[in-house]
Amino acid sequence: MTDDNALIRPPQEVLDEANVQDWEGLLATAGADPVAFWEQEAAELEWSKPWEKVLDDSQAPFYHWFTGARTNIVTNAVDRHLTTARRNKLALIWVGEDTSKVRTFSYFSLNREVEQMANILRSMGVEKGDVVTIYLPRIPEIYFAMLACAKIGAIHSVVFAGYSSEALNARIDDSESKLVITVDGSWINGSVFPMKQIVDDAVKFSPSVENVIVVRNTGTEVTMDPTRDHWYHELARLPIAQGHCETVQVDAEDPLFILYTSGSTGKPKAAVHTHGGYQVHLSSTMKNCLDIHEADRWWCTADPGWITGTSYVIYAPLIRGATAFMAEGSPVYPYPDVWWQLVERYGINGMFTAPTAIRTLMRFGDAWVTKHDTSSLRILVSAGEPLNPEAWRWFHDVVGQRRCAVIDNWWQTETGAMQVTSLPAMPKKPGSAGKPIPGQAVAVLDEEGHEVPPGTDGFLVLKNPWPSMLRTLFKEPERYVETYWSKYPGYYLTGDSARVDEDGYVWIIGRTDDVIKVSGHRIGTAEVEAAVNSHPAVAECAAIGLPHEVKGNAIHVVAVLANGYEGSRELVGDIRSHVSEHLSPIAKPEAVEFVDKLPKTRSGKIMRRVLRARALGQDEGDLSTLEND
Ligand code: PRX
């Protein structure tokens, strides 16, 4: 049970140093005139041509921000620091899974790397508006690749390095990428994950791909197709890679990236984000909500293949001129204190991770943390799934030694950056994501669209447009309108259920659609079902999410077997591995159950709600639409 009224005041040292001390004042001013607030935030950044209008809502729900302005996120994330003392400041510290491998880049040298990658992309014919697929692990080249695309006005599509060749192929084909950037292999707990081989399998069926750039990472042997594949280190030696590369000034509304995410159908959808508004929203939240300071070392553990990584690993810390820290490895390899060792060794000040990682580390016990000096930490951040009060307290008491602000924040791939958070100086309620960020307002609605009273569950909607909002779904504008703006016209439908308490704190309950958050990863039931159905033994199936102590949710599959197959322990194992190989290890079902028949509506739709209720031993609810025999 959670106690909605347990207010925890931030420690005095956090309050004293917070960028925003008067959080109530900021929420009030920004709330009174959100457009003026965003304009003020935008004025902190560089624009080569000023905007004519901050917000153009004349074509809503296709909102446009900073219309008429020209800029480039790289101008703000890299170039503008080169003329200040930040030029020689560390922009990035990177540590390999083998933590003796360390690479560091000042803003000056980061710029050189980005220019080199951008020159190479240009020489391969990549132009403004082209989509480049990036399939890289957490290594410095993922910064270079993303920033290089942005620098020349190309659109990056980062695909999470754990996806299978089928999933990668679907994303490459949909985006019609001409070029893919990858590695030979990546390190996962001491073993090599063969990423180049996965790309080979993926692009076999991708007619659009002309070139594949391969970064040498693990030194693993790979097959190189001389007509298509190029080693990055060899390209880097060529004259075309050398020299200055001008950052192209683009329209504020030009696309910066697309990021595929899961929805209610098997076909992943890609949120489109733009240069202008996105950089403003990141800059603002990094300063006000995540309290970044000039001298901070900032470590967001997310993968840039997910939105948290794109926003708060790559762009936000660089826009604010901080020092970003990136680690290649997992939190438990080789030992469950590797993160705290890194915090101690590199003096990390702000750390942003996911509830699953916190719960995983919590189970290993306090000693793994407390044997290290973690006193540099000031800000502890969590997002992606609900941070339960027990994990909140462990993060606060054990990792933060009660000296840090724990900042939960709620948002989505579609929102680009955070929307609900507990500002550093704000009193905290463990288990609540906090309040809407400055400039945002939320409501909780019932099925008919009426606001429900405080404390009542309902559909969470966002009331105000915001600068980092998705502009559309790539190549699917109707789906954009239908998914987010049609249920309650004028409001953005989040797909989450939530309640807001008497004090205005938001409590996220979970998804209301066919999306499961597993260890914070967003997975669509339809994608899992498609992978399971491609197993020859399966006639049809349904995937559901059930509560899991560490992962938040776990995937359970209920399957009807094809004629001639019988359920067995081996078959369960085989189906689980099949999903791991054909979709991703992160989507591997926890359990597979065989049944004779799936509950369906008369129109043939599988009633996952009924399966969930059965699995949890709950009331199956209204079964009047259930198909009869
Ligand atoms: O269900 C919410 C959950 O993650 C979903 C969005 O996932 P994704 O697109 O991967 O973006 C993650 C960005 C952090 C949401 O619809 N979610 C995200 N943050 C929280 C959360 N649930 C509870 N508390 C959060 N802080």
XYZ file of C-alpha atoms and ligand atoms in Angstrom:
655
model
C 0.000 0.000 0.000
C 1.183 3.515 -0.666
C 0.622 6.435 1.610
C -0.243 9.367 -0.642
C 0.411 11.844 2.117
C 3.917 10.847 3.122
C 5.734 14.018 2.073
C 9.507 13.852 2.154
C 11.298 17.175 2.188
C 14.464 17.362 0.104
C 17.731 17.515 2.044
C 18.934 21.039 2.847
C 22.084 20.737 0.702
C 19.954 19.890 -2.348
C 17.684 22.846 -1.629
C 20.592 25.222 -1.183
C 22.134 24.289 -4.513
C 18.994 23.784 -6.608
C 18.726 25.750 -9.861
C 15.066 26.251 -9.002
C 14.501 27.110 -5.357
C 11.025 28.579 -5.668
C 9.434 25.654 -7.443
C 5.910 26.759 -6.609
C 6.622 30.180 -8.107
C 8.010 28.630 -11.299
C 5.023 26.295 -11.705
C 2.670 29.220 -11.166
C 4.329 31.586 -13.658
C 4.848 28.947 -16.326
C 1.316 27.649 -15.761
C -0.169 31.132 -16.191
C 1.450 31.577 -19.615
C 3.114 28.404 -20.936
C 3.941 29.917 -24.327
C 5.764 32.833 -22.708
C 7.611 30.368 -20.475
C 8.812 28.296 -23.438
C 9.832 31.425 -25.292
C 11.962 32.478 -22.354
C 13.581 29.024 -22.223
C 14.258 29.134 -25.976
C 16.039 32.455 -25.611
C 18.867 30.663 -23.753
C 19.776 28.809 -26.955
C 21.327 29.858 -30.256
C 19.176 30.368 -33.341
C 20.571 31.614 -36.639
C 17.191 33.162 -37.404
C 14.636 34.034 -34.726
C 11.123 32.606 -34.709
C 8.080 34.418 -35.967
C 5.725 32.539 -33.690
C 6.425 30.420 -30.588
C 3.421 28.130 -31.016
C 1.359 27.775 -34.141
C -1.776 25.776 -33.329
C -3.653 26.673 -36.490
C -3.353 23.089 -37.799
C -3.857 21.303 -34.478
C -3.235 18.531 -33.579
C -0.303 19.142 -35.935
C 1.291 21.745 -33.681
C 4.339 23.708 -34.771
C 6.861 25.395 -32.493
C 9.227 28.292 -33.121
C 7.995 28.656 -36.658
C 10.210 30.513 -39.081
C 13.300 29.990 -36.892
C 16.492 28.404 -38.135
C 18.802 26.406 -35.908
C 20.405 22.992 -35.481
C 20.516 20.994 -32.274
C 24.256 20.458 -32.887
C 24.834 24.208 -32.841
C 23.540 24.138 -29.287
C 24.898 20.762 -28.171
C 28.435 21.182 -29.527
C 29.305 24.207 -31.653
C 28.406 26.976 -29.248
C 30.633 25.490 -26.533
C 33.682 25.671 -28.788
C 33.972 29.414 -28.437
C 33.863 29.330 -24.632
C 35.961 27.787 -21.869
C 33.897 24.627 -22.331
C 35.983 23.938 -25.431
C 38.511 22.044 -23.335
C 36.023 20.651 -20.844
C 35.211 16.954 -20.974
C 32.053 16.399 -22.981
C 32.130 12.628 -22.631
C 33.772 10.050 -20.423
C 33.208 6.511 -21.660
C 34.002 3.290 -19.832
C 33.843 -0.130 -21.479
C 32.325 -3.260 -20.046
C 35.933 -4.034 -19.293
C 36.248 -0.985 -17.058
C 39.954 -0.620 -17.747
C 38.970 0.602 -21.208
C 38.339 4.352 -20.945
C 37.913 6.968 -23.683
C 37.430 10.665 -23.032
C 36.506 13.548 -25.332
C 36.613 17.259 -24.703
C 34.007 19.373 -26.493
C 36.786 20.231 -28.923
C 37.604 16.611 -29.720
C 33.951 15.559 -29.722
C 33.420 18.140 -32.436
C 36.313 16.692 -34.458
C 34.802 13.200 -34.213
C 31.374 14.448 -35.231
C 32.826 16.353 -38.172
C 34.691 13.244 -39.304
C 31.574 11.074 -39.177
C 29.534 13.799 -40.887
C 32.097 14.124 -43.693
C 31.956 10.375 -44.233
C 28.150 10.324 -44.307
C 28.182 13.161 -46.829
C 30.710 11.345 -49.000
C 28.329 8.398 -49.105
C 25.594 10.563 -50.480
C 23.599 11.147 -47.292
C 21.642 14.366 -47.694
C 19.306 16.514 -45.658
C 16.100 14.601 -44.954
C 17.605 11.116 -45.568
C 17.076 8.531 -42.852
C 20.148 6.794 -41.411
C 19.632 3.713 -39.239
C 21.970 3.503 -36.269
C 22.335 0.066 -34.699
C 25.125 0.579 -32.188
C 25.764 -0.384 -28.565
C 26.666 2.150 -25.887
C 30.011 3.279 -27.280
C 31.188 6.832 -28.092
C 30.465 6.290 -31.787
C 26.736 6.372 -31.023
C 27.191 10.018 -29.979
C 29.231 10.744 -33.102
C 26.735 9.025 -35.385
C 23.634 10.713 -33.979
C 25.241 14.151 -33.852
C 26.729 13.721 -37.342
C 23.316 12.964 -38.822
C 21.833 15.982 -37.067
C 24.732 18.178 -38.179
C 24.023 17.596 -41.871
C 20.245 17.635 -41.502
C 19.813 13.860 -41.930
C 17.276 12.040 -39.759
C 18.540 9.340 -37.414
C 16.614 6.228 -36.572
C 18.335 4.503 -33.676
C 17.306 0.884 -33.252
C 17.933 -0.685 -29.849
C 21.032 -2.886 -30.042
C 19.121 -5.850 -28.589
C 16.627 -6.203 -31.425
C 16.740 -9.216 -33.750
C 17.333 -9.092 -37.501
C 13.589 -9.273 -38.229
C 12.827 -6.329 -35.962
C 15.757 -4.376 -37.417
C 14.704 -5.224 -40.951
C 11.154 -3.983 -40.339
C 12.505 -0.655 -39.035
C 15.031 -0.221 -41.866
C 12.437 -0.984 -44.522
C 9.770 1.241 -43.076
C 12.189 4.170 -42.881
C 13.772 3.393 -46.296
C 17.244 4.007 -44.874
C 20.054 4.156 -47.399
C 22.731 3.664 -44.800
C 23.185 1.665 -41.608
C 25.867 2.297 -38.974
C 26.781 -0.677 -36.808
C 29.646 -2.543 -35.079
C 31.259 -5.932 -35.491
C 29.867 -6.999 -32.122
C 28.956 -5.699 -28.688
C 29.898 -6.926 -25.239
C 27.189 -8.431 -23.095
C 28.351 -9.848 -19.780
C 31.671 -10.983 -21.165
C 30.304 -12.464 -24.390
C 30.052 -11.009 -27.850
C 26.628 -10.255 -29.324
C 27.087 -10.500 -33.135
C 25.570 -7.218 -34.260
C 27.120 -7.147 -37.736
C 25.720 -10.586 -38.470
C 22.283 -9.381 -37.411
C 22.637 -6.424 -39.777
C 23.704 -8.796 -42.585
C 20.552 -10.840 -42.065
C 18.411 -7.711 -41.798
C 19.656 -5.905 -44.901
C 19.507 -9.020 -47.098
C 15.871 -8.117 -47.571
C 16.210 -4.326 -47.487
C 16.334 -2.865 -50.994
C 16.975 0.688 -49.773
C 20.324 0.041 -48.029
C 23.323 1.037 -50.161
C 26.053 1.242 -47.525
C 26.819 -0.207 -44.120
C 29.470 1.445 -41.946
C 31.025 -0.912 -39.412
C 32.798 0.373 -36.310
C 35.401 -2.039 -34.940
C 34.444 -2.717 -31.342
C 34.966 -6.302 -30.188
C 37.479 -7.309 -32.860
C 35.259 -10.241 -33.787
C 35.596 -11.661 -37.259
C 32.783 -10.571 -39.551
C 31.883 -10.979 -43.201
C 32.317 -7.762 -45.183
C 30.490 -7.338 -48.479
C 32.930 -5.232 -50.539
C 30.122 -3.598 -52.494
C 28.258 -2.465 -49.392
C 30.259 -2.664 -46.160
C 33.008 -0.296 -44.994
C 35.151 -0.294 -41.882
C 34.787 3.030 -40.136
C 38.468 3.250 -39.177
C 39.439 2.802 -42.819
C 37.038 5.485 -43.995
C 38.373 7.796 -41.306
C 41.836 7.716 -42.908
C 40.571 8.878 -46.302
C 40.884 12.524 -47.366
C 37.088 12.832 -47.623
C 36.834 12.317 -43.854
C 39.129 15.200 -43.010
C 38.466 18.809 -42.300
C 35.754 21.070 -41.085
C 32.115 20.214 -41.663
C 29.692 23.095 -41.336
C 26.582 22.517 -39.216
C 23.646 22.930 -41.580
C 21.070 25.408 -40.312
C 17.652 23.829 -40.664
C 14.102 24.939 -40.068
C 13.115 24.598 -36.409
C 10.405 22.175 -37.530
C 12.670 19.992 -39.693
C 12.867 16.421 -38.403
C 15.828 15.502 -36.216
C 15.006 11.873 -35.633
C 12.423 9.154 -35.785
C 12.192 6.582 -33.048
C 10.168 3.422 -33.420
C 8.024 2.426 -30.521
C 5.362 -0.147 -29.793
C 1.678 0.483 -29.966
C -1.494 -1.529 -30.271
C -0.716 -3.184 -33.581
C 2.177 -5.416 -34.603
C 3.592 -2.674 -36.817
C 5.840 -0.423 -34.760
C 5.189 3.257 -35.242
C 7.833 5.946 -35.438
C 7.487 9.198 -33.517
C 8.874 12.175 -35.435
C 10.846 14.746 -33.424
C 12.231 18.041 -34.668
C 15.288 20.218 -34.019
C 13.809 23.398 -32.564
C 11.218 22.550 -29.924
C 12.988 19.388 -28.817
C 16.216 21.204 -27.928
C 14.276 23.823 -25.948
C 12.363 21.239 -23.931
C 15.540 19.255 -23.177
C 17.468 22.340 -22.177
C 14.670 23.498 -19.893
C 14.049 20.173 -18.143
C 17.766 19.457 -17.756
C 18.168 22.771 -15.949
C 14.939 23.078 -13.957
C 13.941 19.480 -13.295
C 17.241 17.601 -13.341
C 19.162 20.479 -11.793
C 22.274 20.202 -13.943
C 25.174 22.382 -12.817
C 28.130 23.566 -14.862
C 30.637 21.252 -13.204
C 28.383 18.192 -13.060
C 29.226 14.747 -14.290
C 25.991 13.305 -15.541
C 25.293 9.611 -16.012
C 22.062 8.434 -17.576
C 22.298 4.650 -17.841
C 19.613 4.308 -20.528
C 20.347 3.074 -24.021
C 20.027 5.620 -26.836
C 17.834 3.054 -28.621
C 15.086 4.180 -26.222
C 13.857 7.730 -25.851
C 15.358 8.212 -22.381
C 18.771 7.593 -23.880
C 18.275 9.753 -26.951
C 17.097 12.654 -24.810
C 19.032 12.455 -21.549
C 22.147 10.454 -22.530
C 22.951 12.168 -25.813
C 21.382 15.576 -26.276
C 20.324 17.133 -22.942
C 23.662 17.037 -21.068
C 25.529 18.369 -24.117
C 23.038 21.172 -24.693
C 23.689 22.299 -21.129
C 27.461 21.901 -21.586
C 27.835 19.278 -18.846
C 30.128 16.252 -18.836
C 28.258 13.140 -19.903
C 29.308 9.738 -18.670
C 28.524 6.524 -20.536
C 29.146 2.926 -19.492
C 28.968 0.075 -21.959
C 28.228 -2.694 -19.474
C 25.310 -3.920 -17.382
C 24.788 -3.021 -13.696
C 25.649 -6.504 -12.435
C 28.648 -7.515 -14.510
C 31.201 -8.576 -13.393
C 29.840 -7.788 -9.909
C 26.778 -5.954 -8.658
C 28.855 -3.033 -7.440
C 30.256 -2.017 -10.814
C 27.994 1.049 -10.996
C 28.951 2.290 -7.548
C 32.598 1.705 -8.351
C 32.167 3.934 -11.405
C 30.294 6.577 -9.399
C 33.179 6.623 -6.933
C 35.954 6.575 -9.528
C 34.482 9.271 -11.763
C 32.721 11.432 -9.162
C 29.274 11.214 -10.732
C 26.890 13.963 -9.548
C 23.640 13.092 -11.297
C 22.517 9.559 -12.042
C 19.442 8.619 -14.046
C 18.311 5.005 -14.262
C 15.254 2.746 -14.379
C 13.233 1.193 -11.550
C 14.087 -2.343 -12.691
C 17.801 -1.630 -12.299
C 17.175 -0.137 -8.854
C 15.127 -3.168 -7.766
C 17.711 -5.572 -9.182
C 20.574 -3.912 -7.317
C 18.506 -3.585 -4.154
C 18.166 -7.374 -4.008
C 21.928 -7.827 -3.825
C 21.964 -5.965 -0.517
C 23.247 -2.640 0.772
C 26.877 -3.646 1.278
C 27.637 -3.582 -2.451
C 26.756 0.102 -2.410
C 27.988 1.225 0.974
C 31.510 -0.107 0.517
C 31.969 2.655 -2.075
C 32.198 6.385 -1.617
C 29.128 7.669 -3.445
C 29.192 11.069 -1.770
C 29.541 12.912 -5.104
C 25.917 12.051 -5.932
C 23.382 14.871 -5.585
C 20.561 13.997 -7.996
C 19.063 10.502 -8.409
C 16.590 10.071 -11.223
C 14.215 7.313 -12.281
C 11.831 6.948 -15.228
C 10.218 4.438 -17.543
C 7.940 2.582 -15.121
C 6.504 3.211 -11.669
C 9.156 3.520 -8.975
C 7.548 1.671 -6.089
C 7.961 3.252 -2.632
C 10.254 0.468 -1.385
C 12.696 0.975 -4.276
C 12.331 4.758 -3.914
C 13.402 4.528 -0.271
C 16.367 2.295 -1.047
C 17.533 4.665 -3.771
C 17.110 7.601 -1.394
C 18.482 6.069 1.822
C 21.170 3.660 0.648
C 22.424 5.016 -2.677
C 21.762 8.655 -1.833
C 22.577 8.363 1.881
C 19.590 10.707 2.436
C 21.621 13.562 0.971
C 20.202 13.441 -2.582
C 17.016 14.420 -4.338
C 15.192 11.427 -5.836
C 13.465 12.599 -8.981
C 10.881 10.358 -10.591
C 9.650 11.520 -13.963
C 6.929 10.332 -16.294
C 6.911 10.666 -20.061
C 6.954 8.725 -23.331
C 8.731 8.252 -26.671
C 6.016 10.460 -28.095
C 6.498 13.292 -25.613
C 10.254 13.428 -26.300
C 11.058 14.702 -22.828
C 9.607 14.659 -19.338
C 6.070 15.853 -18.605
C 5.488 15.006 -14.954
C 8.246 15.153 -12.374
C 9.157 16.061 -8.853
C 11.401 19.103 -9.114
C 14.490 18.873 -6.890
C 13.245 21.359 -4.298
C 9.695 19.990 -4.262
C 8.638 17.758 -1.346
C 8.469 14.170 -2.580
C 5.841 11.477 -2.319
C 7.530 8.098 -2.866
C 5.543 6.221 -5.510
C 4.223 9.350 -7.222
C 5.840 10.687 -10.408
C 5.309 14.247 -9.120
C 3.503 17.166 -10.734
C 3.250 18.378 -14.326
C 6.474 20.129 -15.383
C 6.511 23.933 -15.704
C 4.308 24.761 -18.703
C 2.344 21.503 -18.680
C -1.046 20.596 -17.178
C -2.681 17.181 -16.937
C -6.167 15.845 -16.354
C -7.595 12.461 -15.477
C -10.758 11.677 -17.445
C -13.444 9.035 -17.308
C -14.627 7.110 -20.375
C -16.980 9.962 -21.355
C -14.271 12.608 -21.049
C -15.294 14.153 -17.716
C -12.564 15.063 -15.252
C -12.708 12.701 -12.290
C -12.350 13.929 -8.688
C -8.920 13.775 -6.957
C -7.926 10.277 -5.934
C -9.971 8.590 -8.680
C -8.395 6.465 -11.419
C -8.929 7.378 -15.056
C -7.273 8.101 -18.378
C -4.308 10.453 -18.147
C -4.276 13.251 -20.727
C -1.958 16.196 -21.326
C -3.738 19.500 -21.654
C -1.081 21.744 -23.194
C 0.963 21.266 -26.345
C 4.689 21.226 -25.511
C 7.827 21.930 -27.578
C 9.248 18.371 -27.658
C 5.973 16.753 -28.670
C 5.997 14.297 -31.546
C 4.900 16.168 -34.645
C 3.350 13.145 -36.296
C 3.912 9.438 -36.815
C 6.356 8.836 -39.642
C 4.397 8.346 -42.857
C 1.191 7.805 -40.833
C -0.448 11.167 -40.072
C -3.921 9.602 -39.750
C -2.651 7.119 -37.197
C -1.166 10.059 -35.254
C -4.531 11.813 -35.060
C -6.409 8.595 -34.347
C -4.072 7.293 -31.618
C -3.466 10.435 -29.602
C -6.114 13.042 -30.369
C -9.373 11.346 -31.307
C -10.651 9.895 -28.016
C -10.734 13.275 -26.288
C -10.401 16.032 -28.904
C -8.097 18.827 -27.751
C -6.274 16.595 -25.272
C -3.278 14.345 -25.859
C -4.181 10.778 -24.870
C -1.230 9.184 -23.079
C -2.448 5.571 -23.019
C -1.782 5.451 -19.269
C -4.178 5.292 -16.367
C -3.425 7.466 -13.372
C -4.893 9.406 -10.511
C -4.090 12.849 -9.185
C -4.294 13.277 -5.427
C -5.589 16.211 -3.369
C -2.151 17.871 -3.472
C -1.868 17.626 -7.266
C 0.635 14.737 -7.299
C 0.263 12.286 -10.180
C 0.228 8.550 -9.483
C 0.770 6.471 -12.619
C -1.015 3.128 -12.587
C -0.032 1.648 -15.938
C -0.899 1.283 -19.586
C -4.500 1.004 -20.700
C -3.622 -0.330 -24.152
C -1.850 -3.374 -25.556
C 1.585 -2.211 -24.476
C 3.579 -3.955 -21.759
C 6.428 -2.252 -19.926
C 8.939 -5.007 -19.145
C 11.966 -3.796 -17.177
C 11.023 -0.350 -18.473
C 11.206 -1.545 -22.098
C 8.142 -0.821 -24.155
C 6.864 -3.922 -25.914
C 3.639 -4.415 -27.837
C 1.608 -7.562 -27.191
C 1.034 -7.790 -30.955
C 4.793 -7.919 -31.656
C 5.263 -10.743 -29.155
C 2.249 -12.586 -30.546
C 3.579 -12.283 -34.107
C 6.892 -13.785 -32.990
C 5.174 -16.640 -31.099
C 2.798 -17.305 -33.996
C 5.748 -17.709 -36.346
C 6.708 -20.857 -34.386
C 5.409 -23.888 -36.306
C 3.844 -25.483 -33.208
C 1.584 -22.520 -32.487
C -1.859 -22.039 -34.046
C -2.691 -18.830 -32.209
C -1.767 -17.063 -29.014
C -2.199 -14.072 -26.746
C 0.481 -12.205 -24.804
C -0.353 -10.496 -21.537
C 1.636 -8.607 -18.902
C 1.527 -9.849 -15.329
C 3.091 -8.131 -12.303
C 6.705 -9.071 -11.609
C 8.627 -8.105 -8.486
C 11.771 -6.913 -10.280
C 10.786 -6.284 -13.886
C 7.546 -4.454 -13.063
C 5.727 -6.601 -15.610
C 6.566 -9.905 -17.213
C 5.247 -11.336 -20.471
C 3.040 -14.416 -20.262
C 1.925 -16.184 -23.399
C -1.227 -18.273 -23.654
C -1.106 -20.410 -26.794
C -3.259 -22.853 -28.725
C -1.113 -25.493 -30.377
C -1.318 -26.440 -34.033
C -2.682 -29.870 -34.929
C -0.282 -32.668 -34.157
C 1.692 -30.797 -31.460
C 1.605 -31.533 -27.779
C 2.577 -29.213 -24.964
C 5.814 -30.074 -23.166
C 8.481 -28.364 -21.111
C 10.838 -28.523 -24.141
C 8.280 -26.812 -26.326
C 7.879 -24.026 -23.769
C 11.644 -23.507 -23.791
C 11.695 -23.603 -27.563
C 8.956 -20.987 -27.924
C 10.662 -18.705 -25.406
C 13.969 -18.920 -27.307
C 12.125 -18.405 -30.569
C 10.788 -15.036 -29.359
C 14.206 -14.091 -28.045
C 15.759 -14.780 -31.461
C 12.999 -13.419 -33.657
C 12.115 -10.286 -31.690
C 14.552 -9.594 -28.856
C 15.854 -11.197 -25.642
C 14.062 -8.406 -23.754
C 10.739 -9.766 -25.057
C 11.383 -13.389 -24.039
C 8.195 -14.623 -22.333
C 8.418 -15.489 -18.668
C 5.970 -18.341 -19.126
C 4.064 -20.081 -21.879
C 0.788 -21.804 -21.125
C -1.086 -24.070 -23.546
C -4.901 -23.970 -23.755
C -7.525 -25.459 -26.066
C -9.193 -22.164 -26.835
C -8.639 -18.439 -26.321
C -11.435 -16.225 -24.998
C -12.624 -14.035 -27.877
C -15.328 -11.524 -28.583
C -17.945 -12.448 -31.152
C -16.021 -10.413 -33.675
C -12.954 -12.567 -33.024
C -10.881 -10.183 -30.903
C -8.859 -11.933 -28.203
C -9.967 -10.801 -24.732
C -6.606 -10.329 -23.036
C -8.402 -8.704 -20.109
C -10.077 -12.060 -19.352
C -6.792 -13.958 -19.586
C -5.151 -11.479 -17.229
C -7.985 -11.732 -14.710
C -7.831 -15.537 -14.882
C -4.077 -15.569 -14.352
C -4.395 -13.253 -11.368
C -7.363 -15.149 -9.929
C -9.535 -12.047 -10.258
C -13.122 -11.533 -11.288
C -13.296 -11.905 -15.077
C -15.664 -8.938 -15.335
C -18.294 -8.436 -17.994
C -18.282 -11.485 -20.277
C -21.363 -10.566 -22.268
C -19.335 -10.038 -25.434
C -17.534 -13.368 -25.068
C -17.966 -15.660 -28.046
C -20.152 -18.715 -27.337
C -19.259 -22.208 -28.435
O 3.415 3.681 -19.045
C 4.255 4.803 -18.947
C 5.639 4.350 -18.571
O 6.354 4.228 -19.799
C 5.499 4.547 -20.902
C 6.295 5.189 -22.005
O 7.348 4.356 -22.389
P 8.430 4.849 -23.423
O 7.760 5.310 -24.649
O 9.443 3.772 -23.533
O 9.088 6.138 -22.775
C 9.758 6.084 -21.545
C 10.228 7.462 -21.166
C 10.642 7.556 -19.731
C 4.456 5.441 -20.304
O 3.295 5.504 -21.101
N 6.341 5.316 -17.718
C 7.295 6.186 -18.108
N 7.776 6.856 -17.045
C 7.093 6.449 -15.957
C 6.176 5.460 -16.398
N 5.333 4.867 -15.536
C 5.395 5.240 -14.242
N 6.266 6.157 -13.754
C 7.129 6.783 -14.574
N 7.990 7.673 -14.085
